[in-house]
Tab-separated table of C-alpha atoms and ligand atoms in Angstrom:
chain	number	residue	atom	x	y	z
D	1	MET	CA	31.929	14.486	-2.288
D	2	ALA	CA	34.151	14.613	0.795
D	3	MET	CA	32.739	15.615	4.150
D	4	ASN	CA	33.776	19.131	5.158
D	5	TYR	CA	35.963	19.451	8.250
D	6	GLU	CA	34.198	22.471	9.706
D	7	GLY	CA	30.435	22.546	9.829
D	8	LEU	CA	28.497	24.995	7.633
D	9	SER	CA	26.034	27.413	9.163
D	10	LYS	CA	22.408	26.289	9.191
D	11	GLU	CA	21.585	29.078	6.704
D	12	ASN	CA	24.173	27.787	4.263
D	13	VAL	CA	22.967	24.221	4.586
D	14	LEU	CA	19.390	25.335	4.035
D	15	ARG	CA	20.391	27.341	0.970
D	16	LEU	CA	22.144	24.320	-0.525
D	17	LEU	CA	19.225	22.079	0.351
D	18	LYS	CA	16.763	24.356	-1.409
D	19	GLU	CA	18.742	24.000	-4.655
D	20	TYR	CA	18.447	20.218	-4.535
D	21	LEU	CA	14.841	19.991	-3.377
D	22	LYS	CA	13.559	22.319	-6.051
D	23	GLU	CA	14.243	19.520	-8.547
D	24	ASP	CA	11.544	17.396	-6.870
D	25	PHE	CA	7.905	17.106	-7.849
D	26	THR	CA	5.518	18.290	-5.139
D	27	TYR	CA	2.141	16.864	-4.180
D	28	SER	CA	0.674	20.345	-3.810
D	29	SER	CA	1.273	21.088	-7.522
D	30	GLY	CA	-1.231	18.342	-8.340
D	31	ARG	CA	1.218	17.017	-10.926
D	32	ILE	CA	1.965	13.741	-9.127
D	33	LEU	CA	-0.758	11.656	-10.712
D	34	GLY	CA	0.781	8.201	-10.640
D	35	SER	CA	1.826	7.749	-7.027
D	36	MET	CA	0.164	5.819	-4.234
D	37	CYS	CA	1.585	8.254	-1.703
D	38	THR	CA	0.300	11.685	-0.855
D	39	SER	CA	0.981	14.711	1.282
D	40	PRO	CA	0.446	13.490	4.844
D	41	HIS	CA	-2.268	15.014	6.987
D	42	SER	CA	-0.853	18.109	8.770
D	43	PHE	CA	-1.925	16.794	12.196
D	44	ALA	CA	-0.055	13.534	11.608
D	45	LYS	CA	3.057	15.491	10.588
D	46	ARG	CA	2.933	17.426	13.869
D	47	ILE	CA	2.550	14.271	15.922
D	48	PHE	CA	5.322	12.556	13.980
D	49	ILE	CA	7.822	15.336	14.733
D	50	LYS	CA	6.761	15.410	18.383
D	51	THR	CA	7.463	11.695	18.820
D	52	ILE	CA	10.423	11.298	16.473
D	53	ASP	CA	12.700	9.914	19.231
D	54	LYS	CA	10.446	6.986	20.187
D	55	ASN	CA	12.006	3.605	19.488
D	56	LEU	CA	9.753	0.576	19.401
D	57	GLY	CA	12.852	-1.615	19.153
D	58	ASP	CA	13.276	-1.093	22.894
D	59	ALA	CA	9.614	-0.945	23.734
D	60	GLY	CA	10.260	-1.400	27.467
D	61	LEU	CA	11.492	2.199	27.483
D	62	PHE	CA	8.403	3.417	25.693
D	63	PRO	CA	5.443	1.456	27.084
D	64	GLY	CA	3.043	4.281	26.220
D	65	THR	CA	4.166	4.237	22.587
D	66	MET	CA	3.857	0.453	22.525
D	67	ARG	CA	0.293	0.732	23.805
D	68	LEU	CA	-0.469	3.280	21.075
D	69	GLU	CA	0.869	0.883	18.420
D	70	GLN	CA	-1.313	-1.912	19.781
D	71	GLU	CA	-4.359	0.371	19.802
D	72	ALA	CA	-3.609	1.475	16.232
D	73	ILE	CA	-3.485	-2.195	15.192
D	74	ALA	CA	-6.791	-2.819	16.996
D	75	MET	CA	-8.443	0.128	15.222
D	76	ILE	CA	-7.137	-1.038	11.835
D	77	GLY	CA	-8.202	-4.565	12.817
D	78	SER	CA	-11.730	-3.307	13.394
D	79	LEU	CA	-11.713	-1.866	9.870
D	80	LEU	CA	-10.791	-5.348	8.678
D	81	SER	CA	-13.435	-7.202	10.755
D	82	LYS	CA	-11.030	-8.306	13.486
D	83	PRO	CA	-10.466	-5.855	16.346
D	84	ASP	CA	-8.385	-8.470	18.184
D	85	ALA	CA	-5.918	-8.967	15.324
D	86	SER	CA	-2.210	-8.762	16.226
D	87	GLY	CA	0.480	-6.993	14.296
D	88	TYR	CA	2.762	-4.037	13.815
D	89	ILE	CA	3.062	-0.675	12.175
D	90	VAL	CA	5.977	-1.341	9.826
D	91	SER	CA	7.849	0.630	7.186
D	92	GLY	CA	5.494	-0.094	4.311
D	93	GLY	CA	3.890	-2.714	2.108
D	94	THR	CA	7.183	-4.336	1.187
D	95	GLU	CA	8.094	-5.058	4.801
D	96	ALA	CA	4.526	-6.135	5.601
D	97	ASN	CA	4.461	-8.612	2.712
D	98	LEU	CA	7.926	-9.861	3.638
D	99	MET	CA	6.756	-10.458	7.222
D	100	ALA	CA	3.695	-12.377	6.054
D	101	MET	CA	5.816	-14.601	3.795
D	102	TRP	CA	8.345	-15.121	6.600
D	103	VAL	CA	5.614	-16.210	9.014
D	104	ALA	CA	3.919	-18.471	6.450
D	105	ARG	CA	7.227	-20.139	5.564
D	106	ASN	CA	8.220	-20.723	9.188
D	107	LEU	CA	4.791	-22.049	10.186
D	108	ALA	CA	4.722	-24.580	7.339
D	109	LYS	CA	8.309	-25.885	7.774
D	110	LYS	CA	8.711	-27.261	4.230
D	111	ASP	CA	12.060	-28.094	2.664
D	112	ARG	CA	11.274	-26.395	-0.645
D	113	PRO	CA	8.669	-23.761	0.138
D	114	GLU	CA	6.459	-22.391	-2.655
D	115	VAL	CA	4.039	-19.462	-2.582
D	116	ILE	CA	1.221	-19.016	-5.083
D	117	VAL	CA	0.703	-15.390	-6.162
D	118	PRO	CA	-1.363	-13.726	-8.882
D	119	GLU	CA	0.607	-12.348	-11.835
D	120	SER	CA	-0.614	-8.946	-10.668
D	121	ALA	CA	1.234	-9.221	-7.345
D	122	HIS	CA	3.525	-6.355	-6.378
D	123	PHE	CA	7.262	-6.878	-6.913
D	124	SER	CA	7.738	-6.943	-3.135
D	125	PHE	CA	6.780	-10.642	-3.322
D	126	ASP	CA	9.694	-11.281	-5.687
D	127	LYS	CA	11.981	-9.632	-3.144
D	128	ALA	CA	10.459	-11.638	-0.274
D	129	ALA	CA	10.800	-14.889	-2.216
D	130	ASN	CA	14.422	-14.151	-2.982
D	131	LEU	CA	15.255	-13.262	0.617
D	132	LEU	CA	13.408	-16.211	2.107
D	133	GLY	CA	14.406	-18.897	-0.398
D	134	ILE	CA	10.833	-19.353	-1.565
D	135	LYS	CA	9.784	-20.340	-5.080
D	136	LEU	CA	7.059	-18.006	-6.388
D	137	VAL	CA	4.422	-19.663	-8.526
D	138	LYS	CA	2.703	-16.962	-10.577
D	139	ILE	CA	-0.858	-17.559	-11.691
D	140	GLY	CA	-2.462	-15.860	-14.706
D	141	LEU	CA	-5.409	-13.483	-14.636
D	142	ASP	CA	-8.855	-13.825	-16.195
D	143	GLU	CA	-10.604	-11.260	-18.420
D	144	ASN	CA	-11.433	-9.182	-15.335
D	145	PHE	CA	-7.747	-9.080	-14.330
D	146	GLN	CA	-8.488	-11.290	-11.304
D	147	VAL	CA	-6.420	-14.342	-10.461
D	148	LYS	CA	-7.732	-17.579	-12.018
D	149	THR	CA	-8.852	-19.484	-8.950
D	150	LYS	CA	-9.035	-22.815	-10.757
D	151	ALA	CA	-5.375	-22.447	-11.682
D	152	VAL	CA	-4.557	-21.540	-8.066
D	153	LYS	CA	-6.162	-24.793	-6.953
D	154	GLU	CA	-4.204	-26.771	-9.535
D	155	ALA	CA	-0.906	-25.141	-8.520
D	156	ILE	CA	-1.136	-26.363	-4.931
D	157	ASN	CA	1.298	-29.131	-4.085
D	158	ARG	CA	2.945	-30.483	-0.939
D	159	ASN	CA	5.481	-27.646	-0.927
D	160	THR	CA	2.923	-24.847	-0.986
D	161	VAL	CA	3.237	-22.716	2.145
D	162	ALA	CA	0.957	-19.805	1.219
D	163	ILE	CA	-1.494	-18.359	-1.248
D	164	VAL	CA	-1.617	-14.609	-1.828
D	165	GLY	CA	-4.626	-12.579	-2.958
D	166	ILE	CA	-4.578	-8.871	-3.812
D	167	ALA	CA	-7.205	-6.410	-2.614
D	168	GLY	CA	-6.334	-3.418	-4.761
D	169	SER	CA	-3.713	-4.382	-7.320
D	170	THR	CA	-0.815	-2.053	-8.028
D	171	GLU	CA	-1.610	-1.563	-11.714
D	172	LEU	CA	-5.415	-1.389	-11.741
D	173	GLY	CA	-6.798	-1.555	-8.201
D	174	ILE	CA	-8.380	-4.945	-8.883
D	175	VAL	CA	-9.642	-7.094	-5.993
D	176	ASP	CA	-9.056	-10.840	-6.424
D	177	PRO	CA	-11.882	-13.267	-5.511
D	178	ILE	CA	-10.643	-13.476	-1.930
D	179	SER	CA	-13.644	-15.471	-0.683
D	180	GLU	CA	-12.872	-18.227	-3.198
D	181	LEU	CA	-9.200	-18.116	-2.246
D	182	SER	CA	-10.251	-18.370	1.385
D	183	GLU	CA	-12.238	-21.538	0.638
D	184	ILE	CA	-9.310	-23.028	-1.257
D	185	ALA	CA	-6.917	-22.160	1.573
D	186	LEU	CA	-9.205	-23.657	4.232
D	187	ASN	CA	-9.835	-26.823	2.243
D	188	ASN	CA	-6.111	-27.401	1.784
D	189	GLY	CA	-4.914	-26.167	5.169
D	190	ILE	CA	-2.778	-23.457	3.558
D	191	TYR	CA	-1.954	-19.967	4.829
D	192	LEU	CA	-3.712	-17.128	2.941
D	193	HIS	CA	-2.244	-13.634	2.890
D	194	VAL	CA	-4.160	-10.662	1.483
D	195	ASP	CA	-2.210	-7.705	0.136
D	196	ALA	CA	-4.515	-4.746	0.813
D	197	SER	CA	-1.560	-2.396	0.884
D	198	PHE	CA	-3.500	0.190	-1.136
D	199	GLY	CA	-7.078	-1.111	-0.913
D	200	GLY	CA	-7.144	-1.510	2.857
D	201	PHE	CA	-7.770	2.171	3.429
D	202	VAL	CA	-10.226	2.384	0.507
D	203	LEU	CA	-12.465	-0.684	0.405
D	204	PRO	CA	-14.040	-0.454	3.903
D	205	PHE	CA	-15.006	3.170	3.219
D	206	LEU	CA	-16.322	2.426	-0.264
D	207	ARG	CA	-18.546	-0.158	1.385
D	208	ASP	CA	-19.725	2.444	3.933
D	209	LEU	CA	-20.546	4.727	0.993
D	210	GLY	CA	-22.807	2.086	-0.528
D	211	TYR	CA	-20.477	0.608	-3.156
D	212	ASN	CA	-20.741	-3.099	-3.735
D	213	VAL	CA	-17.494	-4.292	-2.145
D	214	PRO	CA	-16.770	-8.021	-2.042
D	215	GLU	CA	-15.485	-9.527	1.188
D	216	PHE	CA	-11.719	-9.421	1.352
D	217	ASP	CA	-10.757	-9.260	5.040
D	218	PHE	CA	-10.704	-11.329	8.256
D	219	SER	CA	-14.464	-11.908	7.946
D	220	LEU	CA	-13.299	-14.712	5.631
D	221	LYS	CA	-12.067	-17.512	7.855
D	222	GLY	CA	-9.178	-18.520	5.590
D	223	VAL	CA	-7.491	-15.106	5.679
D	224	CYS	CA	-4.443	-15.382	7.979
D	225	SER	CA	-2.805	-11.983	7.477
D	226	ILE	CA	-3.373	-8.654	5.760
D	227	THR	CA	-1.048	-5.896	4.566
D	228	ILE	CA	-2.619	-2.428	4.861
D	229	ASP	CA	-0.598	0.751	4.492
D	230	SER	CA	-1.206	3.995	6.288
D	231	HIS	CA	1.302	5.853	4.113
D	232	LYS	CA	-0.910	5.318	1.092
D	233	MET	CA	-4.636	6.138	1.479
D	234	GLY	CA	-4.255	6.259	5.283
D	235	LEU	CA	-2.704	9.774	4.928
D	236	ALA	CA	0.151	9.066	7.364
D	237	PRO	CA	3.760	10.217	6.899
D	238	ILE	CA	6.195	7.762	5.270
D	239	PRO	CA	7.158	5.215	6.662
D	240	ALA	CA	3.890	3.658	7.810
D	241	GLY	CA	2.723	0.267	6.672
D	242	GLY	CA	0.677	-2.272	8.544
D	243	ILE	CA	0.812	-6.037	8.964
D	244	LEU	CA	-2.050	-7.721	10.800
D	245	PHE	CA	-2.290	-11.392	11.768
D	246	ARG	CA	-5.421	-13.337	12.651
D	247	ASP	CA	-3.663	-15.135	15.494
D	248	LYS	CA	-0.858	-13.753	17.637
D	249	GLU	CA	0.593	-17.264	17.846
D	250	TYR	CA	1.654	-16.912	14.188
D	251	ILE	CA	4.121	-14.193	15.172
D	252	LYS	CA	5.919	-16.598	17.497
D	253	SER	CA	7.230	-18.434	14.438
D	254	VAL	CA	9.504	-15.453	13.695
D	255	SER	CA	10.009	-14.062	17.188
D	256	ILE	CA	13.305	-13.678	18.962
D	257	LYS	CA	13.907	-13.125	22.684
D	258	VAL	CA	16.133	-10.148	23.437
D	259	PRO	CA	17.179	-10.296	27.081
D	260	TYR	CA	19.637	-7.424	27.491
D	261	LEU	CA	17.728	-4.276	26.507
D	262	SER	CA	17.673	-1.290	28.853
D	263	GLY	CA	13.895	-1.353	28.814
D	264	GLY	CA	13.993	-4.960	30.005
D	265	GLU	CA	13.703	-8.316	28.261
D	266	MET	CA	11.434	-8.299	25.236
D	267	THR	CA	10.352	-10.500	22.374
D	268	GLN	CA	10.748	-9.005	18.923
D	269	GLY	CA	8.556	-10.287	16.136
D	270	THR	CA	9.611	-7.628	13.655
D	271	ILE	CA	12.303	-7.611	10.971
D	272	LEU	CA	13.742	-4.330	12.188
D	273	GLY	CA	15.346	-3.796	15.571
D	274	THR	CA	15.299	-0.076	16.185
D	275	ARG	CA	12.092	1.107	14.571
D	276	SER	CA	10.034	4.249	14.350
D	277	GLY	CA	7.632	4.832	17.221
D	278	ALA	CA	6.623	8.108	15.560
D	279	SER	CA	5.099	6.187	12.640
D	280	ALA	CA	2.897	4.182	14.983
D	281	VAL	CA	1.886	7.207	17.054
D	282	ALA	CA	1.070	9.255	13.942
D	283	VAL	CA	-1.094	6.411	12.619
D	284	TRP	CA	-2.891	6.163	15.983
D	285	ALA	CA	-3.484	9.930	16.135
D	286	LEU	CA	-4.819	10.065	12.588
D	287	LEU	CA	-7.199	7.151	13.057
D	288	LYS	CA	-8.551	8.855	16.180
D	289	HIS	CA	-8.782	12.274	14.526
D	290	MET	CA	-10.231	11.221	11.167
D	291	GLY	CA	-12.643	8.605	12.400
D	292	ARG	CA	-14.379	6.363	9.943
D	293	GLU	CA	-16.380	9.311	8.707
D	294	GLY	CA	-13.270	11.371	7.930
D	295	TYR	CA	-11.805	8.637	5.735
D	296	GLN	CA	-15.171	8.143	4.038
D	297	ARG	CA	-15.093	11.803	2.982
D	298	VAL	CA	-11.554	11.470	1.608
D	299	VAL	CA	-12.438	8.355	-0.374
D	300	LYS	CA	-15.637	9.945	-1.683
D	301	ARG	CA	-13.734	12.975	-2.999
D	302	CYS	CA	-11.136	10.776	-4.688
D	303	MET	CA	-13.865	8.661	-6.288
D	304	ASN	CA	-15.724	11.727	-7.581
D	305	LEU	CA	-12.558	12.931	-9.307
D	306	THR	CA	-11.885	9.418	-10.581
D	307	ASN	CA	-15.344	9.417	-12.135
D	308	MET	CA	-14.632	12.719	-13.895
D	309	ILE	CA	-11.757	10.987	-15.693
D	310	VAL	CA	-13.817	7.873	-16.397
D	311	GLU	CA	-16.668	9.873	-17.943
D	312	ARG	CA	-14.307	11.845	-20.167
D	313	VAL	CA	-12.403	8.773	-21.368
D	314	LYS	CA	-15.650	6.954	-22.127
D	315	LYS	CA	-16.674	9.830	-24.411
D	316	SER	CA	-13.298	10.007	-26.136
D	317	LYS	CA	-12.746	8.359	-29.531
D	318	LYS	CA	-8.994	8.155	-29.007
D	319	LEU	CA	-8.749	6.910	-25.436
D	320	TYR	CA	-10.093	3.824	-23.732
D	321	LEU	CA	-10.266	2.391	-20.210
D	322	ILE	CA	-8.539	-0.918	-19.504
D	323	THR	CA	-11.313	-1.708	-17.046
D	324	ASN	CA	-13.926	0.182	-15.074
D	325	PRO	CA	-12.084	1.396	-11.960
D	326	ILE	CA	-13.087	-0.190	-8.683
D	327	MET	CA	-11.190	2.341	-6.637
D	328	ASN	CA	-9.244	5.545	-7.291
D	329	ILE	CA	-6.839	3.904	-9.728
D	330	VAL	CA	-7.463	4.346	-13.454
D	331	GLY	CA	-5.796	2.372	-16.248
D	332	LEU	CA	-6.198	3.979	-19.646
D	333	SER	CA	-4.632	3.801	-23.058
D	334	SER	CA	-4.694	5.538	-26.420
D	335	ASN	CA	-5.523	4.048	-29.819
D	336	SER	CA	-2.652	5.851	-31.459
D	337	LEU	CA	0.155	6.074	-28.879
D	338	LYS	CA	1.970	3.385	-26.910
D	339	PRO	CA	1.613	3.851	-23.113
D	340	LYS	CA	5.284	4.739	-22.702
D	341	ARG	CA	5.032	7.444	-25.416
D	342	LEU	CA	1.863	8.837	-23.858
D	343	ALA	CA	3.493	8.901	-20.394
D	344	ASP	CA	6.588	10.613	-21.853
D	345	GLY	CA	4.426	13.227	-23.571
D	346	LEU	CA	2.586	13.887	-20.320
D	347	ARG	CA	5.902	14.117	-18.505
D	348	ARG	CA	7.079	16.820	-20.913
D	349	ARG	CA	3.966	18.761	-19.918
D	350	GLY	CA	4.834	18.316	-16.249
D	351	TRP	CA	2.596	15.351	-15.355
D	352	ALA	CA	4.059	12.342	-13.515
D	353	VAL	CA	2.069	9.193	-14.344
D	354	SER	CA	3.187	5.570	-14.350
D	355	SER	CA	3.129	3.435	-17.460
D	356	THR	CA	2.953	-0.316	-17.964
D	357	GLN	CA	3.077	-2.426	-21.143
D	358	THR	CA	-0.651	-1.994	-21.637
D	359	HIS	CA	-1.637	1.344	-20.116
D	360	ILE	CA	-0.858	4.463	-18.170
D	361	ARG	CA	-1.880	4.367	-14.528
D	362	LEU	CA	-3.397	7.314	-12.712
D	363	VAL	CA	-3.824	7.224	-8.941
D	364	ILE	CA	-6.248	9.883	-7.805
D	365	MET	CA	-4.865	10.608	-4.359
D	366	PRO	CA	-6.165	13.179	-1.852
D	367	HIS	CA	-3.697	15.854	-3.020
D	368	ILE	CA	-5.403	15.955	-6.440
D	369	LYS	CA	-7.987	18.695	-6.912
D	370	ARG	CA	-10.707	19.211	-9.511
D	371	LYS	CA	-8.704	21.949	-11.258
D	372	HIS	CA	-5.775	19.557	-11.711
D	373	ILE	CA	-8.028	16.958	-13.322
D	374	ILE	CA	-9.466	19.552	-15.708
D	375	GLU	CA	-5.979	20.666	-16.777
D	376	PHE	CA	-4.788	17.087	-17.052
D	377	LEU	CA	-7.715	15.938	-19.187
D	378	SER	CA	-7.143	18.763	-21.599
D	379	ASP	CA	-3.431	17.880	-21.987
D	380	LEU	CA	-4.320	14.194	-22.318
D	381	GLU	CA	-6.815	14.850	-25.141
D	382	GLU	CA	-4.356	17.047	-26.991
D	383	LEU	CA	-1.633	14.444	-26.789
D	384	SER	CA	-3.603	11.337	-27.664
G	401	LIG	N1	1.543	-4.101	-2.361
G	401	LIG	C1	0.896	-3.371	-3.282
G	401	LIG	C2	-0.408	-3.847	-3.828
G	401	LIG	C3	1.452	-2.151	-3.715
G	401	LIG	O1	0.826	-1.454	-4.660
G	401	LIG	C4	2.661	-1.714	-3.137
G	401	LIG	C5	3.289	-0.401	-3.528
G	401	LIG	C6	3.289	-2.527	-2.172
G	401	LIG	C7	2.693	-3.718	-1.799
G	401	LIG	C8	4.599	-2.142	-1.540
G	401	LIG	O2	4.428	-1.056	-0.722
G	401	LIG	P1	5.635	-0.082	-0.298
G	401	LIG	O3	6.045	0.656	-1.531
G	401	LIG	O4	5.024	0.750	0.756
G	401	LIG	O5	6.718	-0.927	0.227
G	401	LIG	N2	2.927	0.094	-4.737
G	401	LIG	C9	3.312	1.397	-5.236
G	401	LIG	C10	3.621	1.218	-6.707
G	401	LIG	O6	4.466	0.356	-7.048
G	401	LIG	C11	4.474	2.025	-4.534
G	401	LIG	C12	4.683	3.431	-4.966
G	401	LIG	C13	4.275	4.457	-4.174
G	401	LIG	C14	5.286	3.718	-6.190
G	401	LIG	C15	4.474	5.770	-4.563
G	401	LIG	C16	5.486	5.033	-6.594
G	401	LIG	C17	5.078	6.043	-5.783
G	401	LIG	O7	5.284	7.354	-6.168
G	401	LIG	O8	3.026	1.891	-7.493
């Protein structure tokens, strides 16, 4: 489509826009049941719009915004047992994982760098490996869908620059045995990155609520960096991911001095140059506004709804759980229908779920209400 010479009126543009956007699913319909994103908190949306012109790529012009980013990182750090962690609010889990792999590769300075990841790792590690010239060594999972730590140990060689553990896997919300990985990493002097992209804003609150949550964060001495995304269970507007490092020295391995900026000389440790200050400010505002207690309530609601699904599936003769959910991610399958067929059937009834080779995945995000679950379960039973 060619660009028009004369501009259209705002009304005309809005009318056209409405046509396109009505094709989209909406969170408020409750029909998005397989996404890790959700409708952002209304307060965060307001703050985001208010600060949309802030550019952390020239932080010297926006020292207040920079301070807010640092405070946001400190608050997230305190959730992860390290209030003095360093890091950035980035565009999402993909960028955060890429940054961690970049840092680990540069710190280790190996000719043929290798990174050991669980088979359950998100595809962002494949992208990172490809971009950074790293060989990914994928390790199988045990019967609990956790990485086999013995195999991790055996896969270490002189080219290994990092080990990755997942705290909330994409397909099932599984947490790897991070404390064992931490021991292995310490014993071999290898960098350990934890991908808590989804679980980071769930696990600390589950622990507060009395769930038995294994250690997965900086309390384990081997953990060097953590991915934790505000645009998932943190309720922030997209884009808002987080990358936190144990030691700010690590960031120097990827930093570049930029002398000419109008805000004055600065050192950039991020992949992006110009980057959203609004994301960082919205994350800061939400953390302040929600408090630990606010997030606990959100997680509790999501878990209650998750349990409604679990109870129903356990009673069903046709459906079964892949594993007992640890967080608000459910993997389930049917005895009679392949996951893809089941997902397609649900789609025809207006439900958007994800499907893998072995199961359909439901993510019970904060936009899901009890009435949606009731409707969904009835459609699911009919179909399976
Ligand atoms: N690490 C883990 C464990 C993830 O699950 C994801 C995203 C990432 C990293 C990458 O994060 P970004 O997507 O923020 O870069 N996993 C979701 C998934 O694949 C992403 C997603 C979100 C997919 C919303 C669909 C959707 O509607 O399921």
